[in-house]
CSV table of C-alpha atoms and ligand atoms in Angstrom, one decimal:
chain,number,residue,atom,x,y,z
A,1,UNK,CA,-20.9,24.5,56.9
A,2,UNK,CA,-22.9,26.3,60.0
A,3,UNK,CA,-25.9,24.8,58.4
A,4,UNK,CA,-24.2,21.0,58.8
A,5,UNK,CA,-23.0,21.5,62.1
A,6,UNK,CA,-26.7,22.7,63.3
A,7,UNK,CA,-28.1,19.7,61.7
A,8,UNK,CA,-25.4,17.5,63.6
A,9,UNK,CA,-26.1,19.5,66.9
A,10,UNK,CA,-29.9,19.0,65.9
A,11,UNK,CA,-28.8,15.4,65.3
A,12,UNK,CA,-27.8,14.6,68.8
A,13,UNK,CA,-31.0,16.7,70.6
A,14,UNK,CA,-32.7,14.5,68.5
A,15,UNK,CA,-31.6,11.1,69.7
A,16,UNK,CA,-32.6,12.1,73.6
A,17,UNK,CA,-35.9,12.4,72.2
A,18,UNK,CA,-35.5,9.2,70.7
A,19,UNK,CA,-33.8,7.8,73.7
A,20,UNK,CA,-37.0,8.7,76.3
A,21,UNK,CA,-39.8,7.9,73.6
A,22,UNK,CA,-38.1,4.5,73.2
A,23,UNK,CA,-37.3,3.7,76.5
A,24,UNK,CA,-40.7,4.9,78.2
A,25,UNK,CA,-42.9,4.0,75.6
A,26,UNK,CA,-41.3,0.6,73.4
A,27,UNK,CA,-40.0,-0.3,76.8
A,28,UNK,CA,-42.7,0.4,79.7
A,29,UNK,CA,-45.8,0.8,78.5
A,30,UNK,CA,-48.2,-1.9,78.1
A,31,UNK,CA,-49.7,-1.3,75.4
A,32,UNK,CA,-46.7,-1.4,73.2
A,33,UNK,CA,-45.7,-4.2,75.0
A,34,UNK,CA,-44.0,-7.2,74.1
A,35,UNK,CA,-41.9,-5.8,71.2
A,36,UNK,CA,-38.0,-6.4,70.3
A,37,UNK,CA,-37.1,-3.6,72.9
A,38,UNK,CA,-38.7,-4.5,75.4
A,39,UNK,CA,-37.9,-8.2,75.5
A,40,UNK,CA,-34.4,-7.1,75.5
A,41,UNK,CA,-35.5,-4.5,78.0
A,42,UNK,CA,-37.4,-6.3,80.4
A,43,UNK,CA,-33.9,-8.6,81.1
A,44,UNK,CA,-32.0,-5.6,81.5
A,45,UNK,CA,-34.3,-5.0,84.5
A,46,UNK,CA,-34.8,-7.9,86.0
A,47,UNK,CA,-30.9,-9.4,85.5
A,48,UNK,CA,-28.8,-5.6,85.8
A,49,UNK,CA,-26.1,-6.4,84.3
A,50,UNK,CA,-27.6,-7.7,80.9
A,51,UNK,CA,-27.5,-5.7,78.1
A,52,UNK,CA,-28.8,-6.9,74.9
A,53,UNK,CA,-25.5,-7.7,71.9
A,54,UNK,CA,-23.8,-5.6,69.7
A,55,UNK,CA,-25.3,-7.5,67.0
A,56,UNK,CA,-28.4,-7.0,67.5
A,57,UNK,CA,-27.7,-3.2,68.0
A,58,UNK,CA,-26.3,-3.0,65.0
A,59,UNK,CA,-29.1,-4.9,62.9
A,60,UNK,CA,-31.8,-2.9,64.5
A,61,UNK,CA,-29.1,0.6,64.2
A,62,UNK,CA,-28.6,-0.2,60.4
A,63,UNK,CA,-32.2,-0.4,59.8
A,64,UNK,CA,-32.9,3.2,61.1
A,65,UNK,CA,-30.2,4.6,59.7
A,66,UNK,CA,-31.3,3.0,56.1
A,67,UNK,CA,-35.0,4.6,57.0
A,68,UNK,CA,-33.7,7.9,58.0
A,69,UNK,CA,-30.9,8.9,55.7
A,70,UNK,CA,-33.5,8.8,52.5
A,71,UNK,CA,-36.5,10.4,54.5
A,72,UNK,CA,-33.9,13.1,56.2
A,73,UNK,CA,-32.6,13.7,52.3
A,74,UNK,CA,-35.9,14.6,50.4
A,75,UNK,CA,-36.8,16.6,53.3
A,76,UNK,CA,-33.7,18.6,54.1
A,77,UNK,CA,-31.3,17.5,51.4
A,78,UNK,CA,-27.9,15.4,50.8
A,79,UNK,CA,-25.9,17.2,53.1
A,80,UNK,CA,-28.0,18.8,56.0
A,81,UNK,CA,-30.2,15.3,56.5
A,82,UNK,CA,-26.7,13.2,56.6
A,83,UNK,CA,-25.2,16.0,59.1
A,84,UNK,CA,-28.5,15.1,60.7
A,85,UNK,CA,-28.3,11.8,61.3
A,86,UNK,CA,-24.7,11.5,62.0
A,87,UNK,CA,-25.8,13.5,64.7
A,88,UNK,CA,-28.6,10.9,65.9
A,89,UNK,CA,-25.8,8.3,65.4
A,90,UNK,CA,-23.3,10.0,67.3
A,91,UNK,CA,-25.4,10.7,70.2
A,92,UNK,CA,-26.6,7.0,70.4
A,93,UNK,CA,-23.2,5.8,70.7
A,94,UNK,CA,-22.4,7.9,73.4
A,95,UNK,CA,-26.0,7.0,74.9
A,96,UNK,CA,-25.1,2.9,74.7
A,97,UNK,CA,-21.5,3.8,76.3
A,98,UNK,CA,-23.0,5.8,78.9
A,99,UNK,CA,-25.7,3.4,80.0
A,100,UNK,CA,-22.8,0.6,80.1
A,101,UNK,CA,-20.9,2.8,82.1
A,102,UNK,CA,-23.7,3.7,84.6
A,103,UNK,CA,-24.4,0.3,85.6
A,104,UNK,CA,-20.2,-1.1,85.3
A,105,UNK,CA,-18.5,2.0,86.6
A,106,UNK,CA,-19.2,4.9,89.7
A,107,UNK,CA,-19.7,8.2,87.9
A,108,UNK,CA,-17.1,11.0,87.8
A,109,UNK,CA,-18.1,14.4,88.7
A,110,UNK,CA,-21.2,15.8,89.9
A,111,UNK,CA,-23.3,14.7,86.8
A,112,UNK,CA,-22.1,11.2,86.3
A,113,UNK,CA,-22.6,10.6,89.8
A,114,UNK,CA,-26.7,12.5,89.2
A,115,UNK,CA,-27.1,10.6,86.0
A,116,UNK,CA,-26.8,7.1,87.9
A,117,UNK,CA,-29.1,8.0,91.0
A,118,UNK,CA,-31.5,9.2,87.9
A,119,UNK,CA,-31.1,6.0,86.7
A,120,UNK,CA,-31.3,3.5,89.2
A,121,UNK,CA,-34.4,5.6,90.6
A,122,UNK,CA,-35.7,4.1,87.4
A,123,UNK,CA,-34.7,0.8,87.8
A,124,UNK,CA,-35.3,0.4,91.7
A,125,UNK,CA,-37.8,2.8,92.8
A,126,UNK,CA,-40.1,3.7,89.9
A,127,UNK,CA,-39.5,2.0,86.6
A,128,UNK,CA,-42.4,4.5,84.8
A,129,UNK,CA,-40.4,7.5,85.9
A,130,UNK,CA,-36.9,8.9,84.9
A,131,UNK,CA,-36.6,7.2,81.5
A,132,UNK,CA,-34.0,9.6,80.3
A,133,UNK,CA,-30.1,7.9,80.5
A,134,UNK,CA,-28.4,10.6,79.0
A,135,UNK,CA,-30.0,13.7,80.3
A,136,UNK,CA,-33.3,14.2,82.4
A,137,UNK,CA,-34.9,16.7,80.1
A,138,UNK,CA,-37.1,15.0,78.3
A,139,UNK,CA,-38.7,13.4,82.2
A,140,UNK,CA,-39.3,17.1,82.7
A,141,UNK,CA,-41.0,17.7,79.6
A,142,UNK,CA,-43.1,14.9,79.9
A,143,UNK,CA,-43.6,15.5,83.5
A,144,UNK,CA,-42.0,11.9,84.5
A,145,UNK,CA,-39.4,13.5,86.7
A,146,UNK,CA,-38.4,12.4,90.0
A,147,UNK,CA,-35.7,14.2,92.3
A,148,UNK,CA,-33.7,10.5,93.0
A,149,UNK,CA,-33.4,10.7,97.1
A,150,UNK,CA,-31.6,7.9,98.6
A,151,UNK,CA,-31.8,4.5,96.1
A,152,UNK,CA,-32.7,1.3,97.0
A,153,UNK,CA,-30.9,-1.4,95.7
A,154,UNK,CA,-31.9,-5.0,95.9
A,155,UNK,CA,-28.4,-6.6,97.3
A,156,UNK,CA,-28.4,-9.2,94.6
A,157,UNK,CA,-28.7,-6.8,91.6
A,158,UNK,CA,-26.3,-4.5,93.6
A,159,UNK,CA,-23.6,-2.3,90.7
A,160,UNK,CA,-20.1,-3.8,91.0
A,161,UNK,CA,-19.4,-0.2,91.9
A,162,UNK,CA,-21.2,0.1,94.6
A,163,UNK,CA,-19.9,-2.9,96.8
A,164,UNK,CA,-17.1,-4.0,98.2
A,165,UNK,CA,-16.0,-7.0,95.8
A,166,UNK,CA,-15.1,-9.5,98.5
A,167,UNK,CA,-18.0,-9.1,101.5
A,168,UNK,CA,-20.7,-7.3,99.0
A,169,UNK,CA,-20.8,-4.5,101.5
A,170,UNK,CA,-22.4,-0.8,100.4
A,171,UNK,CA,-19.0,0.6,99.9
A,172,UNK,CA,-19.3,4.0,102.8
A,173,UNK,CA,-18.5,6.8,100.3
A,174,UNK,CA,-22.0,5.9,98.9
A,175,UNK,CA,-23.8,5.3,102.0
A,176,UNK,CA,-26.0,9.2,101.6
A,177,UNK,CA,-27.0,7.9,98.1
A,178,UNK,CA,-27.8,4.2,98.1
A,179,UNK,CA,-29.1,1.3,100.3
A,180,UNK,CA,-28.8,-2.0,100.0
A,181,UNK,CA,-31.8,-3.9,100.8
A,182,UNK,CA,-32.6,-8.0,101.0
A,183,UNK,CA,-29.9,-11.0,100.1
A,184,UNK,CA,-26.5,-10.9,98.2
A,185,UNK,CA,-26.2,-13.6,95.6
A,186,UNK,CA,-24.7,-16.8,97.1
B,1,ZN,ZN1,-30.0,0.4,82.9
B,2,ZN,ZN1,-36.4,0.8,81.8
């Protein structure tokens, strides 16, 4: 039982490696570049607020898991590699709810508000830095790590959070964090 539960808790570790290596390497670097991440990728960037469909999540999500689970078996075993990758799995999920949250909803508490600045470093300031969503660590490992100061925003790729709804304002309880630069949507 112990055993399982490490394996799970292995599991999850294991998907925010997954996470960066996807994001920094499938997504951003060139020479991986075009792939099926990235195409999806490369709108999220330039559109912010598109994010590629469930179904194509799953597809690609049923695929690993139907790679893993065999490999994770005849290494580990029945019960320890599917611990394992209900770990992965789990973690995932909460990494695709989180990143839907960062860019549709202002964080709560000290580390959902960090987590977004982390992000939106990436997406406004530096996209080959801070490739982490979930967690920085991996950044720091791989020495991509930048301390987000005050974020840029390009007004018409502003967060819904971050404006007022009717005017398109920077709403004033973010004013030490962001800035919006350049033209609101018409
Ligand atoms: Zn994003
Ligand atoms: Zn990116």
């Amino acid at each position: 039982m112990l055993t399982n539960m490490l394996a799970f808790i292995f599991g999850v570790f294991t998907w925010t490696f997954m996470e960066y290596v996807i994001h920094r390497w499938l997504g951003h670097h060139p020479r991986f570049r075009p792939n099926f991440f990235s195409k999806e990728h490369i709108q999220h960037h330039s559109k912010g607020h598109y994010f590629a469909t469930a179904k194509k999540k799953i597809v690609i999500a049923s695929v690993a898991v139907k790679v893993m689970l065999p490999i994770s078996w005849l290494v580990v075993g029945f019960q320890v590699g599917t611990a394992w990758v209900l770990g992965v799995g789990f973690m995932y999920l909460g990494y695709e709810w989180l990143h839907w949250r960062l860019h549709t909803h202002q964080g709560i508490g000290a580390y959902g508000r960090y987590l977004r600045k982390h992000h939106f470093y990436h997406h406004f300031v530096e996209p080959r830095m801070n490739h982490g969503v979930t967690s920085p660590i991996w950044d720091v490992v791989f020495g991509t790590y930048r301390t987000p100061q005050v974020i840029p925003v390009p007004a018409k790729l502003a967060m819904p959070w971050l404006v007022d709804q009717n005017e398109g304002w920077l709403l004033p309880r973010f004013h030490h964090h962001y800035q919006l630069i350049g033209q609101a949507r018409s």
